[in-house]
mmCIF file of C-alpha atoms in Angstrom:
data_model
loop_
_atom_site.group_PDB
_atom_site.id
_atom_site.type_symbol
_atom_site.label_atom_id
_atom_site.label_comp_id
_atom_site.label_asym_id
_atom_site.label_seq_id
_atom_site.Cartn_x
_atom_site.Cartn_y
_atom_site.Cartn_z
ATOM 1 C CA VAL A 1 0.000 0.000 0.000
ATOM 2 C CA TYR A 2 2.941 2.361 0.594
ATOM 3 C CA GLY A 3 3.491 2.488 -3.187
ATOM 4 C CA LEU A 4 0.321 4.539 -3.486
ATOM 5 C CA ARG A 5 1.620 7.230 -1.112
ATOM 6 C CA HIS A 6 5.247 7.562 -2.232
ATOM 7 C CA ARG A 7 8.029 5.840 -4.113
ATOM 8 C CA ALA A 8 10.084 3.271 -2.217
ATOM 9 C CA PRO A 9 12.385 3.642 -0.428
ATOM 10 C CA HIS A 10 11.339 6.717 1.534
ATOM 11 C CA ARG A 11 13.310 8.252 4.415
ATOM 12 C CA ARG A 12 10.304 8.533 6.756
ATOM 13 C CA CYS A 13 8.982 5.040 6.071
ATOM 14 C CA ASP A 14 10.449 1.548 6.462
ATOM 15 C CA CYS A 15 9.358 0.596 2.943
ATOM 16 C CA GLY A 16 11.793 -0.873 0.464
ATOM 17 C CA PHE A 17 14.026 -3.906 0.637
ATOM 18 C CA HIS A 18 16.626 -3.914 3.441
ATOM 19 C CA CYS A 19 19.923 -5.634 2.660
ATOM 20 C CA VAL A 20 23.610 -5.809 3.522
ATOM 21 C CA HIS A 21 26.306 -6.045 0.892
ATOM 22 C CA ASP A 22 28.451 -8.902 2.153
ATOM 23 C CA SER A 23 27.558 -12.407 3.248
ATOM 24 C CA ALA A 24 29.690 -12.264 6.418
ATOM 25 C CA THR A 25 27.514 -9.450 7.828
ATOM 26 C CA ALA A 26 24.329 -11.303 6.890
ATOM 27 C CA GLU A 27 25.571 -14.553 8.463
ATOM 28 C CA ALA A 28 26.563 -12.667 11.624
ATOM 29 C CA MET A 29 23.005 -11.311 11.879
ATOM 30 C CA LEU A 30 21.696 -14.911 11.884
ATOM 31 C CA CYS A 31 23.302 -15.342 15.322
ATOM 32 C CA THR A 32 20.968 -12.793 16.936
ATOM 33 C CA ALA A 33 17.706 -13.961 18.500
ATOM 34 C CA GLU A 34 15.409 -11.970 16.203
ATOM 35 C CA HIS A 35 17.089 -13.327 13.051
ATOM 36 C CA ARG A 36 17.875 -16.891 14.202
ATOM 37 C CA ALA A 37 15.110 -18.506 12.095
ATOM 38 C CA ALA A 38 15.572 -16.202 9.089
ATOM 39 C CA VAL A 39 16.270 -17.493 5.599
ATOM 40 C CA LEU A 40 19.422 -16.027 4.063
ATOM 41 C CA LEU A 41 18.625 -14.572 0.630
ATOM 42 C CA GLU A 42 21.014 -13.743 -2.187
ATOM 43 C CA VAL A 43 19.426 -10.972 -4.225
ATOM 44 C CA SER A 44 19.955 -8.643 -7.154
ATOM 45 C CA VAL A 45 18.830 -5.148 -6.170
ATOM 46 C CA LEU A 46 17.326 -2.572 -8.502
ATOM 47 C CA GLY A 47 16.318 1.064 -8.423
ATOM 48 C CA ALA A 48 16.784 3.868 -5.953
ATOM 49 C CA TYR A 49 18.444 3.212 -2.603
ATOM 50 C CA ILE A 50 18.999 4.796 0.797
ATOM 51 C CA ARG A 51 21.903 3.997 3.120
ATOM 52 C CA PHE A 52 20.737 2.939 6.596
ATOM 53 C CA GLU A 53 22.476 1.835 9.790
ATOM 54 C CA GLN A 54 23.124 -1.785 8.747
ATOM 55 C CA GLY A 55 23.304 -1.550 4.970
ATOM 56 C CA PHE A 56 21.000 -0.232 2.260
ATOM 57 C CA ARG A 57 17.298 -0.033 1.437
ATOM 58 C CA TYR A 58 16.467 -0.557 -2.213
ATOM 59 C CA ALA A 59 13.289 0.082 -4.167
ATOM 60 C CA ARG A 60 13.149 -3.437 -5.638
ATOM 61 C CA GLN A 61 14.901 -6.780 -5.519
ATOM 62 C CA ARG A 62 15.005 -10.123 -7.279
ATOM 63 C CA VAL A 63 15.772 -13.147 -5.118
ATOM 64 C CA ARG A 64 18.369 -15.435 -6.726
ATOM 65 C CA SER A 65 18.932 -18.038 -4.004
ATOM 66 C CA ALA A 66 17.726 -18.852 -0.503
ATOM 67 C CA THR A 67 19.646 -20.719 2.189
ATOM 68 C CA VAL A 68 17.420 -22.270 4.844
ATOM 69 C CA GLY A 69 18.983 -22.663 8.282
ATOM 70 C CA PRO A 70 18.731 -25.752 10.481
ATOM 71 C CA CYS A 71 15.551 -27.095 12.073
ATOM 72 C CA ALA A 72 14.767 -25.984 15.640
ATOM 73 C CA CYS A 73 16.141 -29.359 16.821
ATOM 74 C CA GLY A 74 19.465 -28.597 15.107
ATOM 75 C CA ALA A 75 19.201 -31.079 12.223
ATOM 76 C CA VAL A 76 19.565 -30.140 8.561
ATOM 77 C CA ALA A 77 16.301 -28.762 7.141
ATOM 78 C CA ALA A 78 14.445 -30.968 4.659
ATOM 79 C CA ALA A 79 11.344 -28.808 4.225
ATOM 80 C CA LEU A 80 9.600 -25.577 5.085
ATOM 81 C CA ALA A 81 6.745 -26.355 7.491
ATOM 82 C CA ASP A 82 3.900 -24.415 9.089
ATOM 83 C CA ALA A 83 5.459 -22.312 11.858
ATOM 84 C CA GLY A 84 2.193 -22.095 13.781
ATOM 85 C CA TRP A 85 1.485 -18.439 13.069
ATOM 86 C CA GLY A 86 0.796 -16.190 10.106
ATOM 87 C CA ARG A 87 -1.658 -13.677 8.690
ATOM 88 C CA PRO A 88 -5.102 -14.328 7.217
ATOM 89 C CA GLY A 89 -4.508 -16.298 4.028
ATOM 90 C CA TRP A 90 -0.748 -16.624 4.627
ATOM 91 C CA ARG A 91 1.148 -19.246 6.620
ATOM 92 C CA ALA A 92 4.512 -18.461 8.121
ATOM 93 C CA LEU A 93 7.009 -21.177 7.265
ATOM 94 C CA ALA A 94 9.958 -22.417 9.287
ATOM 95 C CA ALA A 95 12.776 -24.837 8.552
ATOM 96 C CA ALA A 96 12.006 -28.418 9.595
ATOM 97 C CA CYS A 97 13.958 -31.671 9.397
ATOM 98 C CA ALA A 98 12.391 -34.929 8.230
ATOM 99 C CA GLY A 99 11.700 -35.998 11.824
ATOM 100 C CA CYS A 100 10.057 -32.766 12.988
ATOM 101 C CA VAL A 101 7.937 -32.193 9.867
ATOM 102 C CA ARG A 102 5.592 -35.133 10.550
ATOM 103 C CA GLY A 103 1.944 -34.100 10.844
ATOM 104 C CA ARG A 104 2.567 -30.459 9.898
ATOM 105 C CA THR A 105 1.616 -28.771 6.653
ATOM 106 C CA SER A 106 4.907 -28.586 4.770
ATOM 107 C CA LEU A 107 6.587 -28.041 1.440
ATOM 108 C CA SER A 108 9.910 -29.544 0.364
ATOM 109 C CA LEU A 109 12.719 -27.131 -0.437
ATOM 110 C CA ALA A 110 12.623 -28.203 -4.098
ATOM 111 C CA GLY A 111 8.830 -27.765 -4.155
ATOM 112 C CA PHE A 112 9.158 -24.266 -2.731
ATOM 113 C CA ALA A 113 11.785 -23.370 -5.358
ATOM 114 C CA ARG A 114 9.542 -24.702 -8.123
ATOM 115 C CA LEU A 115 6.553 -22.668 -6.897
ATOM 116 C CA ALA A 116 8.665 -19.525 -6.500
ATOM 117 C CA GLY A 117 9.742 -19.735 -10.155
ATOM 118 C CA ASP A 118 12.313 -17.578 -11.952
ATOM 119 C CA GLY A 119 15.084 -20.111 -11.329
ATOM 120 C CA LEU A 120 15.211 -19.626 -7.558
ATOM 121 C CA ARG A 121 17.703 -21.981 -5.908
ATOM 122 C CA VAL A 122 16.777 -23.118 -2.394
ATOM 123 C CA ARG A 123 19.297 -25.087 -0.365
ATOM 124 C CA ALA A 124 19.590 -26.323 3.196
ATOM 125 C CA GLY A 125 22.254 -24.671 5.312
ATOM 126 C CA SER A 126 24.402 -26.445 7.853
ATOM 127 C CA GLY A 127 23.006 -28.383 10.776
ATOM 128 C CA ALA A 128 23.559 -31.623 12.627
ATOM 129 C CA VAL A 129 23.317 -34.765 10.554
ATOM 130 C CA VAL A 130 21.151 -37.541 12.014
ATOM 131 C CA GLY A 131 24.293 -39.558 12.790
ATOM 132 C CA ASP A 132 25.633 -36.626 14.856
ATOM 133 C CA LEU A 133 22.708 -36.731 17.291
ATOM 134 C CA PRO A 134 23.279 -38.368 20.690
ATOM 135 C CA ALA A 135 22.557 -42.084 20.729
ATOM 136 C CA GLY A 136 19.698 -43.501 22.790
ATOM 137 C CA LEU A 137 17.187 -40.703 22.258
ATOM 138 C CA GLY A 138 14.015 -42.240 20.918
ATOM 139 C CA VAL A 139 10.466 -43.362 21.569
ATOM 140 C CA SER A 140 11.428 -46.059 24.071
ATOM 141 C CA GLU A 141 13.253 -43.510 26.238
ATOM 142 C CA LEU A 142 10.239 -41.192 26.149
ATOM 143 C CA VAL A 143 7.941 -44.068 27.129
ATOM 144 C CA ALA A 144 10.233 -44.916 30.062
ATOM 145 C CA GLU A 145 10.253 -41.278 31.163
ATOM 146 C CA ALA A 146 6.442 -41.123 30.955
ATOM 147 C CA ALA A 147 6.174 -44.306 33.054
ATOM 148 C CA LEU A 148 8.483 -42.810 35.665
ATOM 149 C CA LEU A 149 6.429 -39.610 35.783
ATOM 150 C CA GLN A 150 3.229 -41.647 36.124
ATOM 151 C CA ALA A 151 4.746 -43.607 39.030
ATOM 152 C CA ARG A 152 5.697 -40.357 40.777
ATOM 153 C CA LEU A 153 2.200 -38.983 40.209
ATOM 154 C CA ASP A 154 0.691 -42.151 41.720
ATOM 155 C CA TRP A 155 2.975 -41.803 44.767
ATOM 156 C CA PHE A 156 1.914 -38.143 45.252
ATOM 157 C CA GLN A 157 -1.763 -39.096 44.961
ATOM 158 C CA THR A 158 -1.236 -41.778 47.628
ATOM 159 C CA GLN A 159 0.421 -39.229 49.932
ATOM 160 C CA LEU A 160 -2.431 -36.757 49.391
ATOM 161 C CA ALA A 161 -4.989 -39.465 50.157
ATOM 162 C CA ARG A 162 -3.171 -40.311 53.412
ATOM 163 C CA LEU A 163 -3.121 -36.653 54.426
ATOM 164 C CA ASP A 164 -6.813 -36.352 53.607
ATOM 165 C CA GLU A 165 -7.625 -39.428 55.753
ATOM 166 C CA ALA A 166 -5.602 -38.077 58.672
ATOM 167 C CA GLY A 167 -7.741 -34.958 58.732
ATOM 168 C CA PRO A 168 -6.842 -31.508 60.047
ATOM 169 C CA GLN A 169 -4.906 -32.792 63.101
ATOM 170 C CA GLY A 170 -2.181 -34.035 60.875
#
């Protein structure tokens, strides 16, 4: 809608495309909390620009490639999955590995590139490979932990019942 009021970029508006000019700066920004889940884009910029505190703001851009970071669990991303939030009609997507994507609406990286068109290249960034994950973490361990928690809950319920039977005198 800002295009109807003025041309992008405009000094008194945050319109336009914000970018930095070297990959080291962009990769360093991925370490901050607000950019941790961001997708790193390689773009060609066009049109007017304004210098700002961390780089430039351009009127237009064309995305050439996208590098998707690791899944929240640390594994290499295999897809872009529903992040659990968005705007009406739009889903926010987040990187997800093959294990974490189950049951969520998702799109493979190749499928996303195909839908985006114009020869966009989408690749998975670095992350832990499945073989790098600690051994012994699986369903059986979770079942054992749940059984232990259930046993503790039963013990607490028994203690509460005994206190209830004893009455107010203790």
